[in-house]
Coordinates of C-alpha atoms and ligand atoms in Angstrom, one line a residue:
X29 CA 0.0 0.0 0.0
X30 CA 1.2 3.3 -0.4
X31 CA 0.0 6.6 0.4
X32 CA -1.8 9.6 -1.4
X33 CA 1.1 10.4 -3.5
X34 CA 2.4 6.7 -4.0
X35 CA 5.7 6.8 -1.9
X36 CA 6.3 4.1 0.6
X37 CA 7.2 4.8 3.8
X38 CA 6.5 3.5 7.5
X39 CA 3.1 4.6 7.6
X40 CA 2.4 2.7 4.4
X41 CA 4.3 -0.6 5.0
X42 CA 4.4 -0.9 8.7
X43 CA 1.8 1.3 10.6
X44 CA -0.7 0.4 7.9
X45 CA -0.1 -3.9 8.7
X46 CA 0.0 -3.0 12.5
X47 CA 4.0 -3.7 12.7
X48 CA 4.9 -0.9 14.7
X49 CA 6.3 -0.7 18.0
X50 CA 6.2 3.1 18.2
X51 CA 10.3 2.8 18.7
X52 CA 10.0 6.6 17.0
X53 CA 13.4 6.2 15.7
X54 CA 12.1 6.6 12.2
X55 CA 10.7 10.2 13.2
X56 CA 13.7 11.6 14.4
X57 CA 15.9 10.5 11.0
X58 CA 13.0 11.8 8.7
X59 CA 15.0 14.8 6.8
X60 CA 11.7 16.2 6.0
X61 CA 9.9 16.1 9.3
X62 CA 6.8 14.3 8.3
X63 CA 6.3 11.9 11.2
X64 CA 5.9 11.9 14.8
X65 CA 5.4 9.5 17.2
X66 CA 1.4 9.7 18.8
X67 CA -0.5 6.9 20.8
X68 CA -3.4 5.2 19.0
X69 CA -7.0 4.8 19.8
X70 CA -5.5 1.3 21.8
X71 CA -2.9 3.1 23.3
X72 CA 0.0 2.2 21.7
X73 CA 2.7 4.5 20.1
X74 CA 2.7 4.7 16.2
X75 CA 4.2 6.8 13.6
X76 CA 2.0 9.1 11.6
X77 CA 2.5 11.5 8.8
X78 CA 1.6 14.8 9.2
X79 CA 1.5 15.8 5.8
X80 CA 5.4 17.3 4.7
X81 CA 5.4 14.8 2.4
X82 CA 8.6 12.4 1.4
X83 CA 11.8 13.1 -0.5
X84 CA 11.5 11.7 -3.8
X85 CA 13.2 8.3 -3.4
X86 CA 13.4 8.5 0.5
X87 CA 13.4 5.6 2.0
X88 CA 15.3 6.5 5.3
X89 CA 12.3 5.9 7.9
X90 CA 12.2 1.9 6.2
X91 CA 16.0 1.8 6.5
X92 CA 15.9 2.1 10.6
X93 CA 12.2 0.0 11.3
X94 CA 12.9 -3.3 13.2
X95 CA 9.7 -4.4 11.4
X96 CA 10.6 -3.4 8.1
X97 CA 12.3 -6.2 5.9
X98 CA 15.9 -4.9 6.0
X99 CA 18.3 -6.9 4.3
X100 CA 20.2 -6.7 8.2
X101 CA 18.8 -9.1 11.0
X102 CA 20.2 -9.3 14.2
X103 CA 22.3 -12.0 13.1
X104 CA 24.3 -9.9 10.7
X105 CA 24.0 -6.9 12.9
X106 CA 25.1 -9.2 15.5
X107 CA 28.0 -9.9 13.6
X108 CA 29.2 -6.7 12.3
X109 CA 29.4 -5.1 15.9
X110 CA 30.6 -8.1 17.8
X111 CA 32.4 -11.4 15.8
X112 CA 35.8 -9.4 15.8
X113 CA 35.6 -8.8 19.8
X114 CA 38.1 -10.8 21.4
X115 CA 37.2 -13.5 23.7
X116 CA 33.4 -13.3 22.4
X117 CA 31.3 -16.4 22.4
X118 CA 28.0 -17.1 20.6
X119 CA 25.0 -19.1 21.4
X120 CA 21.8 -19.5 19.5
X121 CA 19.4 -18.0 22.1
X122 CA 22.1 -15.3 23.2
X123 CA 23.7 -14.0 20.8
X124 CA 27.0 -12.6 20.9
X125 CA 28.5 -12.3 24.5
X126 CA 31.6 -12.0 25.9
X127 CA 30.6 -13.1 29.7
X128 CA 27.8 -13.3 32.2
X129 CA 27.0 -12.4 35.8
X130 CA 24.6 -12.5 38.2
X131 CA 24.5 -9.6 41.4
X132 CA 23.2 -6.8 42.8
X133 CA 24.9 -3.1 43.4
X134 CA 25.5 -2.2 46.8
X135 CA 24.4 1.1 46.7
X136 CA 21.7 0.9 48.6
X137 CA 18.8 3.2 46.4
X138 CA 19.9 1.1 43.3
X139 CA 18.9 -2.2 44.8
X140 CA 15.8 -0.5 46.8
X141 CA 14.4 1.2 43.9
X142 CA 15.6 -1.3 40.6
X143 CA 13.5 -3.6 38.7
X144 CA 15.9 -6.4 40.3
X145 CA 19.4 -6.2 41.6
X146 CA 20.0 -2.5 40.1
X147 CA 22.7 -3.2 37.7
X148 CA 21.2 -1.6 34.7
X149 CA 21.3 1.8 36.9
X150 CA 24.5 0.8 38.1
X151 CA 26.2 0.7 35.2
X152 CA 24.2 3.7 33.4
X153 CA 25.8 5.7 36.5
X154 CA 29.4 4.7 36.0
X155 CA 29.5 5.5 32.6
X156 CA 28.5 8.8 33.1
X157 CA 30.8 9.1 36.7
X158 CA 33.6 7.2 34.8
X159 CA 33.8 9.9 31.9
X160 CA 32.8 7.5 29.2
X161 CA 30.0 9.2 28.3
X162 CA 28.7 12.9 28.6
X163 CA 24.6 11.9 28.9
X164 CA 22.9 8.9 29.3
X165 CA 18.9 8.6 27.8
X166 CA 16.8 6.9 30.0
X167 CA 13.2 6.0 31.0
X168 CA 11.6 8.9 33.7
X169 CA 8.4 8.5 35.3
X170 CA 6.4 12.3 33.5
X171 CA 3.7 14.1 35.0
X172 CA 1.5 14.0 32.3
X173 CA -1.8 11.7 32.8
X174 CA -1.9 10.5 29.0
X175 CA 2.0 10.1 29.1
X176 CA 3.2 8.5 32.0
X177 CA 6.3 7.8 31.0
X178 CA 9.2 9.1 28.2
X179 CA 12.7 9.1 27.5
X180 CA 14.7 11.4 28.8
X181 CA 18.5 12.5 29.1
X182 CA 20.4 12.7 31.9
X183 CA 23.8 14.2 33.0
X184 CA 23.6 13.6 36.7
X185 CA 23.9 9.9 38.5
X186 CA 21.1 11.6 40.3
X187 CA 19.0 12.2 37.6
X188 CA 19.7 8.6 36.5
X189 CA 18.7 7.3 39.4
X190 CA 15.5 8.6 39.5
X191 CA 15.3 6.4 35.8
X192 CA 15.4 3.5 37.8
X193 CA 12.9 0.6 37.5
X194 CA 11.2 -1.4 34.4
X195 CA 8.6 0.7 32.6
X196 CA 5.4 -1.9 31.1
X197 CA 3.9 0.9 29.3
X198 CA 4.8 2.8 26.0
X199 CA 8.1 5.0 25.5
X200 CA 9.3 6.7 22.2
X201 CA 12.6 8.0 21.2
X202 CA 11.9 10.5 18.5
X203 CA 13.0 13.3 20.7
X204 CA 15.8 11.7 22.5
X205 CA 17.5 11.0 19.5
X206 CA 16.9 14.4 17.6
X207 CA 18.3 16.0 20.8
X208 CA 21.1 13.2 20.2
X209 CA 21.5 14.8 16.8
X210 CA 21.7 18.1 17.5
X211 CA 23.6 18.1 20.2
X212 CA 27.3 17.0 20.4
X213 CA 28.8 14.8 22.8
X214 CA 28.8 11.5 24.4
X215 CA 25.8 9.4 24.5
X216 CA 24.3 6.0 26.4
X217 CA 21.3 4.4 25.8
X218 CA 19.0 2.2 27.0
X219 CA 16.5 0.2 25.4
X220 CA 13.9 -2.8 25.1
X221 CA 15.5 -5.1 21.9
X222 CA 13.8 -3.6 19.3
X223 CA 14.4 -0.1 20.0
X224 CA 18.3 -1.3 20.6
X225 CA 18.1 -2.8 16.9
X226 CA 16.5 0.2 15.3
X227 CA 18.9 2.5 17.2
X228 CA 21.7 0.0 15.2
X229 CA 20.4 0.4 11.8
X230 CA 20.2 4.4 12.5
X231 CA 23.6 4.3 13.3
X232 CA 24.4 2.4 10.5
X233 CA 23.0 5.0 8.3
X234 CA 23.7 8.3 10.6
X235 CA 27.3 9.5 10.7
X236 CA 26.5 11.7 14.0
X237 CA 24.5 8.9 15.6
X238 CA 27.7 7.0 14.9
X239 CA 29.9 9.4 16.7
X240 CA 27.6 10.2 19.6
X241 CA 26.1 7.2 20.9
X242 CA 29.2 5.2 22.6
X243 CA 27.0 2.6 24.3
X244 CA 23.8 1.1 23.5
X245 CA 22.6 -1.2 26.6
X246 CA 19.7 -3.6 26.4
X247 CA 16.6 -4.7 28.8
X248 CA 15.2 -8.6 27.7
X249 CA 11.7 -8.3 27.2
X250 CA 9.1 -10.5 26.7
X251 CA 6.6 -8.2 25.4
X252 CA 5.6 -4.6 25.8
X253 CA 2.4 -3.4 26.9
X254 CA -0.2 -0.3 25.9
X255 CA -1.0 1.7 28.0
X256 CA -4.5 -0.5 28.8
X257 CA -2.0 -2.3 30.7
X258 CA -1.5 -0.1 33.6
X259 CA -5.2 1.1 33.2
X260 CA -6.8 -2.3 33.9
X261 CA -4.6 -3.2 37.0
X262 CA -5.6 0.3 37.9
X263 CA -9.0 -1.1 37.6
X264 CA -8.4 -4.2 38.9
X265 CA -6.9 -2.3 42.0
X266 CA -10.5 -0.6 42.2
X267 CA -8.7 3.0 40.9
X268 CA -10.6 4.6 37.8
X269 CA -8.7 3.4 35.0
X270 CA -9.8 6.8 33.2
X271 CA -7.9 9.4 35.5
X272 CA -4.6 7.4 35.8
X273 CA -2.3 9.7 37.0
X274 CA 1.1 7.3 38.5
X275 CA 2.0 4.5 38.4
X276 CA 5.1 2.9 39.4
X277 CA 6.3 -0.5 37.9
X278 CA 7.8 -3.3 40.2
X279 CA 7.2 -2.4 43.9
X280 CA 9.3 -4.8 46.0
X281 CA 6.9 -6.5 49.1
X282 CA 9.8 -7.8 51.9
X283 CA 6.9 -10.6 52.4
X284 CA 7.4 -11.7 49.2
X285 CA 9.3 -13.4 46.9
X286 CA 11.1 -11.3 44.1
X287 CA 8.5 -12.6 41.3
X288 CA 5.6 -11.2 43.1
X289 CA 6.3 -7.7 42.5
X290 CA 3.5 -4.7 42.2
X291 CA 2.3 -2.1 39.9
X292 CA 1.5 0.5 42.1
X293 CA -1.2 3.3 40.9
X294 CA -2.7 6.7 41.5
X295 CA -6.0 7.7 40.2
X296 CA -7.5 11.2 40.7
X297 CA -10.3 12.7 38.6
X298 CA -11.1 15.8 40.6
X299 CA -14.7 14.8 41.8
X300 CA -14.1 11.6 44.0
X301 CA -11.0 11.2 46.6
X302 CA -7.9 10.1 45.2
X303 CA -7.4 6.4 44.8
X304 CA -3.9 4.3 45.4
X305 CA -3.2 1.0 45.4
X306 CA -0.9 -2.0 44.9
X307 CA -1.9 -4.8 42.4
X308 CA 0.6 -7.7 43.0
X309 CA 1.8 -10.4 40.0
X310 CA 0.1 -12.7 41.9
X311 CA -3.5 -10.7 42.2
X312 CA -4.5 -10.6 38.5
X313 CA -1.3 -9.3 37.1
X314 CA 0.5 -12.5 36.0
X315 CA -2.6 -13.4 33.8
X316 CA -3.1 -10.6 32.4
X317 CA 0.8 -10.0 31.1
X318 CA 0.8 -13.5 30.2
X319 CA -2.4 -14.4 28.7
X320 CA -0.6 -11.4 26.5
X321 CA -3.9 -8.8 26.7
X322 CA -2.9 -5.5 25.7
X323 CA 0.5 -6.7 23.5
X324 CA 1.2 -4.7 20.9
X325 CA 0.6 -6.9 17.7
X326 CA 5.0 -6.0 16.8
X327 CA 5.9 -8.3 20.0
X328 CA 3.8 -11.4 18.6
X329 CA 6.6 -11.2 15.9
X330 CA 9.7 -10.8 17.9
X331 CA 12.5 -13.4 18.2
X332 CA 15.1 -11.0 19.9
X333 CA 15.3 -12.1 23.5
X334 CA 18.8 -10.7 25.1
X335 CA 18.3 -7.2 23.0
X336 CA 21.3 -9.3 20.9
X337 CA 22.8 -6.0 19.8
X338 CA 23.3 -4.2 23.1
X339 CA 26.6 -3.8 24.6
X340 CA 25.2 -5.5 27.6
X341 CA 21.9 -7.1 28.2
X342 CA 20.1 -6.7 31.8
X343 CA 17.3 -9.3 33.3
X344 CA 15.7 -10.6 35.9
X345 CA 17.4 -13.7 38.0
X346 CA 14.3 -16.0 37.9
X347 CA 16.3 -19.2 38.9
X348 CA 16.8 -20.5 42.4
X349 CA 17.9 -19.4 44.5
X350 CA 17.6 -15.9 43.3
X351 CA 14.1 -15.6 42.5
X352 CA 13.4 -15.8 46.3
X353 CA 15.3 -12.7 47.6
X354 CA 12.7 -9.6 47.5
X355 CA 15.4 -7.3 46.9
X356 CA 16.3 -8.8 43.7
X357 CA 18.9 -9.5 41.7
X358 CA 20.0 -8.4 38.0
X359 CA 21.5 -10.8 35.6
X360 CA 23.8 -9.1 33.4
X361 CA 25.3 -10.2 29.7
X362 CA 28.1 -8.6 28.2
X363 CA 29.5 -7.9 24.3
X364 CA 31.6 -4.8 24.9
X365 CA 35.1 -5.0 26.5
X366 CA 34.7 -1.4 28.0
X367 CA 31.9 -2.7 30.1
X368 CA 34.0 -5.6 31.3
X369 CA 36.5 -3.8 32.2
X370 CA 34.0 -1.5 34.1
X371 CA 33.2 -4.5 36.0
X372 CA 36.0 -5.8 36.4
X373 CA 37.2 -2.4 38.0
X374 CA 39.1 -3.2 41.5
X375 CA 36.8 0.4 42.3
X376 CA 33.7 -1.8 41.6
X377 CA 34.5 -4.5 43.5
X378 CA 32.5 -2.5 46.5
X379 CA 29.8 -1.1 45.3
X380 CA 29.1 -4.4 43.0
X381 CA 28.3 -8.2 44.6
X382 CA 28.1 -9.8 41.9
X383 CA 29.4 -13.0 40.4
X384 CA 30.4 -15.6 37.2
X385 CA 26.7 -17.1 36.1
X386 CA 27.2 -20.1 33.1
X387 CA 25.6 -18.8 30.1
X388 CA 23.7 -22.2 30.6
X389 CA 21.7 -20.5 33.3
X390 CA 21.2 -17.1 31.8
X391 CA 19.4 -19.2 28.8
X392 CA 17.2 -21.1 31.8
X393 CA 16.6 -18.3 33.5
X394 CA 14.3 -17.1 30.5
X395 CA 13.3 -20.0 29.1
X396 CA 9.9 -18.9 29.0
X397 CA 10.5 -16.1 26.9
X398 CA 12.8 -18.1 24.7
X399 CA 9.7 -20.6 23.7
X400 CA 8.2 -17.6 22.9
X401 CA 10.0 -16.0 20.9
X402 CA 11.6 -19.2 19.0
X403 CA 9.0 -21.7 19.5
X404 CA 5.6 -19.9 19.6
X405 CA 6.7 -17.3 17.2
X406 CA 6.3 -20.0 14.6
X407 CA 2.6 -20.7 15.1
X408 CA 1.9 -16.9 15.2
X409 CA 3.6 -16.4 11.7
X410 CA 1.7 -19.7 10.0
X411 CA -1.6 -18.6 11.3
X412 CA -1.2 -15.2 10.5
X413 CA 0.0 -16.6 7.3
X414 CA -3.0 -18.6 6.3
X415 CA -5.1 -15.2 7.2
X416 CA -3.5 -13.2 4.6
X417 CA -1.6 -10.9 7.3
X418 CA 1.4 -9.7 6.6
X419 CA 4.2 -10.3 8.9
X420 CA 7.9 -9.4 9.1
X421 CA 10.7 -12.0 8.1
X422 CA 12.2 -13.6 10.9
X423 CA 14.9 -15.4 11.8
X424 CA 13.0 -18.6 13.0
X425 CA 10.9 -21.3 10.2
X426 CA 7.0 -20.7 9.8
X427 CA 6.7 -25.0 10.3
X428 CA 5.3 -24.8 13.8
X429 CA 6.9 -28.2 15.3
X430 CA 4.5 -27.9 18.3
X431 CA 2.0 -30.7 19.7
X432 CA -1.4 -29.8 18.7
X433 CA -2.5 -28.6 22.0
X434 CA 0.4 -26.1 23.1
X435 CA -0.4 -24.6 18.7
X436 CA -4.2 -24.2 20.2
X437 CA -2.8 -22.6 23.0
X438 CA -0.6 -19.7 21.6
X439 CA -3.6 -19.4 19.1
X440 CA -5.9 -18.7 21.4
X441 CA -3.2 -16.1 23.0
X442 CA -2.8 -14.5 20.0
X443 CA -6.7 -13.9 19.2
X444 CA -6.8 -12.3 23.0
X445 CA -3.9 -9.8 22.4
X446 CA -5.8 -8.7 19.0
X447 CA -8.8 -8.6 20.4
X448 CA -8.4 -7.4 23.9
X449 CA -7.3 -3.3 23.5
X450 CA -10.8 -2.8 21.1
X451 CA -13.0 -4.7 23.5
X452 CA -11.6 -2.9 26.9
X453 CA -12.6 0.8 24.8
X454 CA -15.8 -0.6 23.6
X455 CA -16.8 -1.7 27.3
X456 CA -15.6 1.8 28.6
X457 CA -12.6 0.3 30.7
X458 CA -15.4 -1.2 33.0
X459 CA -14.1 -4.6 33.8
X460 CA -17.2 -6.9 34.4
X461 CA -18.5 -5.4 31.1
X462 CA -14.6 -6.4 30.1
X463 CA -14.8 -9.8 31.3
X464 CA -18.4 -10.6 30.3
X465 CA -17.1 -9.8 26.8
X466 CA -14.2 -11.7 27.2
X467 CA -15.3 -14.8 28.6
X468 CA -15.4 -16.9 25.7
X469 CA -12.0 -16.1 24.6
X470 CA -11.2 -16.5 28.9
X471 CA -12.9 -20.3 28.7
X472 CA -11.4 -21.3 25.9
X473 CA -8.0 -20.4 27.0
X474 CA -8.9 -22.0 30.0
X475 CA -10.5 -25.1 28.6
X476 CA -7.0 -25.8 26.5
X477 CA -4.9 -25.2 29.8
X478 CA -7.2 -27.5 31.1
X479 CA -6.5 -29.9 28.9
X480 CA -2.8 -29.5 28.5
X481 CA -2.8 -30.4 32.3
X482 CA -4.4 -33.2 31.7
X483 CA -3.0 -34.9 28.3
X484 CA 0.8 -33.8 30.5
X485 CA -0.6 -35.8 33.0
X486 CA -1.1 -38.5 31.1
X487 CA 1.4 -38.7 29.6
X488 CA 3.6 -38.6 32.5
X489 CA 1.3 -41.8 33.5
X490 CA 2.3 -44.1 30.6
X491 CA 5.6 -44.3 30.3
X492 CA 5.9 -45.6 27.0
X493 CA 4.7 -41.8 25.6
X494 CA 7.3 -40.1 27.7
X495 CA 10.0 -41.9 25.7
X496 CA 8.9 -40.4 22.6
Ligands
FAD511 C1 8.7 -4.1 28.8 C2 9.7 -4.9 29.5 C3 9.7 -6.3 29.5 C4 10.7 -7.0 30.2 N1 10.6 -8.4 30.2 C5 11.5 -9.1 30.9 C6 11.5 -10.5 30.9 O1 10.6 -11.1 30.3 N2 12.4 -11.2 31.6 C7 13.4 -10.5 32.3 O2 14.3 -11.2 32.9 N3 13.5 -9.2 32.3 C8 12.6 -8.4 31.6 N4 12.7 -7.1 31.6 C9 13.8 -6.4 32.3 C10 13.6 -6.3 33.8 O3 12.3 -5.8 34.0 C11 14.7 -5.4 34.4 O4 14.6 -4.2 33.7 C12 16.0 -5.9 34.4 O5 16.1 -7.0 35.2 C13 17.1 -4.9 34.9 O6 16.9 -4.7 36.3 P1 17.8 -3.7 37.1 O7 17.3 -3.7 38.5 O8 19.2 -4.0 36.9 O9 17.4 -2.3 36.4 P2 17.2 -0.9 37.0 O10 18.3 -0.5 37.8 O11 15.8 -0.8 37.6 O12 17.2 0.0 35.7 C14 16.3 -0.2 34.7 C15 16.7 0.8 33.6 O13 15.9 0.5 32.4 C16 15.3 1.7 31.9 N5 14.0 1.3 31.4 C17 13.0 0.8 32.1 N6 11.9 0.6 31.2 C18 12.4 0.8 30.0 C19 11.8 0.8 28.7 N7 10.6 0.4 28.5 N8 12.6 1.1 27.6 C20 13.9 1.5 27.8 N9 14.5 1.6 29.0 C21 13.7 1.3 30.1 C22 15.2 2.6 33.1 O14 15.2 3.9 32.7 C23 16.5 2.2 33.9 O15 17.5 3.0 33.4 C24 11.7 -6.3 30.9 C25 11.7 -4.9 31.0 C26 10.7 -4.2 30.3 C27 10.8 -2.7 30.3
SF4_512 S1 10.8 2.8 13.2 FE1 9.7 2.4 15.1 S2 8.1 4.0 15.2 FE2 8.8 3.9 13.1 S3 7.4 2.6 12.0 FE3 9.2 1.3 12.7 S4 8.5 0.5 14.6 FE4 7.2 2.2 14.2
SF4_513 S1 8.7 -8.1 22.5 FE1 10.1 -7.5 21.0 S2 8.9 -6.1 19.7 FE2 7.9 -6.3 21.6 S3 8.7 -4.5 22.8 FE3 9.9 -6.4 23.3 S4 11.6 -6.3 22.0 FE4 10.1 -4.9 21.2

């Protein structure tokens, strides 16, 4: 498709087959100025023209889209940045990597207030405090109700610092990276994997970018979330999901273990008292996020897990006997010598506890995302396939090798992340309008669980199927 004056661009080959992640990188390289980055009626970020109209022959916005059919993957991204490293290993799930850890920093506010051990901070500080870089661009919590969140740039560890924690709801980098552009100096950045690779291929095209951004660090993510997300566990929290005005990602609960973190919410809308609350993971939330509602339809087509062209990759420890310790701890990969070395710093020896983790147990310690992205991914792009819907190339086959059941199963997850945003507007955000709308798609999920259970059961029963 192309638009009113036949010239492909994102709008016409991405936004239009709901590819977009809303990375906004695209936006800032447009010479022209004819896209920005604005939320959708579901609450996701997309790119939009607004009417400047393309260069003739421009195809710069299509050159940086992770969901745009480049003739660069991550594999021979991957390759270009890292292969020459030395001492770098490579694994099929990983990527590139040089070594592993697993830890927490010592400084007390980075643990306290991190997603999990505070490493990602960590390190975002001693670049800056180091002299390796002049800013670093970060996620900040923003005081705007329909924006909760955005990038911003920071020159002070205390500024980075108040970037800490995971943010499950929508960022863009369109101005981030314009500032990037027209402003000289050293530059870090942190990003969810797609935004890392589309931050690659802008380098790969942007002289500047080239010379300004030193590091590019990565988050693992399983999916992303619009903002209906944080609206219905605002809801679910008994806040009024229309006048969200905060919310803050991963609240630690000393009673808990570190998996059974909160979303904590403010909602105010002027007439009634304020409403806070705490939703934990294990109060609604984990179904929610995994039962993928409100996923953006770019993340059903991800097979990125360890953002494989960051300089270092940051995630959660869920493996024994990490997962257990409330205050959390960070697993960390690393590609780029400087940020060994930063490590491996005898200065960092205090403020860091961390230690060697096999890249054995980095890989099990996602394993879930992994089947995801490698294994599930497959169903999604043959179903989607015998729709007529157009999906990106990816590195993984479209021959779904998956019993029967576990295919029904990412089906039916994939119908509730494409239906979910439209029905939680058409109900007006109310959720037992929500759920009564949602209960077939709820009971048949629930009816093939059901039945997984049992068939695994059985299976487990008869020994003569396990040793198939
Ligand atoms: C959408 C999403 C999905 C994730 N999925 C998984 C997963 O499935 N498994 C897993 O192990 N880990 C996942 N993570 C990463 C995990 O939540 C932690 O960020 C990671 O463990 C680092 O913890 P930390 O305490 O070291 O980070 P912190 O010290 O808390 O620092 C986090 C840094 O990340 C930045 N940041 C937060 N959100 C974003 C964002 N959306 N985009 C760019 N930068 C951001 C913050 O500004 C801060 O600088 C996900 C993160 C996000 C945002
Ligand atoms: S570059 Fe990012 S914002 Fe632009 S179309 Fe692609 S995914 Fe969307
Ligand atoms: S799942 Fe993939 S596409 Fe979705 S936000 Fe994460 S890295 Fe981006």
């Amino acid at each position: 498709m192309n638009n009113i004056t036949g010239h492909k661009n994102v709008c016409t080959e991405v936004v239009a087959k709901n590819l977009c992640i809303g990375c906004g990188v695209c936006a800032s390289v447009c010479p022209r100025e004819n896209l920005k980055i604005e939320f959708n009626s579901f609450g996701e970020y997309n790119a939009l023209e607004i009417g400047n109209s393309c260069g003739e022959k421009c195809d710069l916005c299509l050159k940086v889209c992770p969901f745009y059919n480049n003739k660069d993957n991550e594999d021979t991204l991957g390759k270009k940045l890292f292969a020459e490293t030395p001492g770098i290993k490579h694994t099929p799930e990983t990527g590139y990597y040089i070594d592993s850890f697993v830890g927490y920093s010592n400084i007390k506010s980075h643990r306290e207030n991190g997603s999990s051990g505070g490493l990602a901070t960590w390190t975002l500080e001693k670049l800056l405090t180091d002299n390796l870089v002049d800013y670093v661009a970060c996620v900040s919590p923003n005081n705007d109700p329909e924006k909760l969140f955005k990038f911003k740039i920071c020159n002070t560890p205390e500024e980075v610092r108040e970037c800490s924690r995971s943010c499950y709801y929508p960022v863009e980098t369109s101005e981030v990276i314009k500032h990037i552009l027209s402003h000289d100096g050293r530059y870090a950045i942190i990003g969810l994997p797609c935004f890392c690779k589309a931050i690659r291929l802008a380098i790969q095209i942007n002289p500047k970018l080239k010379r300004r951004i030193k590091f590019v660090l990565g988050l693992v993510c399983s999916q992303l979330k619009s903002k209906f997300f944080a609206e219905y566990i605002c809801a679910l929290g008994g806040g009024d999901p229309h006048y969200l005005k905060q919310v803050t990602f991963r609240i630690k609960d000393p009673n808990r273990p570190a998996s059974d973190f909160g979303m904590k919410f403010v909602s105010e809308n002027g007439m009634n008292p304020s409403r806070e609350g705490v939703v934990f993971w294990t109060e609604g939330m984990s179904r929610i996020w995994c039962d993928r509602y409100f996923t953006p339809n770019a993340c059903n087509f991800c097979d990125d897990v360890f953002a494989e062209l960051a300089d270092a990759c940051f995630m959660d420890a869920w493996l024994s006997p990490y997962r257990n310790d409330n205050r959390g701890h960070t697993i960390m990969l690393i590609r780029n010598k400087d940020l060994l070395d930063l490590i491996e710093n005898p200065d960092s020896e205090k403020a860091l506890q961390i230690s060697h983790l096999p890249i054995e147990q980095v890989i099990r310690s996602q394993i879930s995302v992994i089947f995801e992205k490698r294994k599930a991914i497959s169903e999604r792009l043959a179903h989607c396939d015998k729709e007529g819907l157009t999906t990106p190339a990816k590195r993984v086959s479209q021959k779904s090798k998956l019993r029967y059941d576990s295919r029904l199963e990412i089906r039916s997850r994939l119908i509730i992340s494409q239906s979910s945003p439209d029905i939680w507007l058409k109900c007006g955000k109310k959720l037992k309008e929500f759920y009564r709308t949602m209960r077939l798609s709820r009971a048949t999920l629930v009816l093939i669980k059901w039945c997984r259970g049992f068939i695994k059961k059985i299976i487990s029963w008869v020994p003569i199927f396990t040793s198939r």
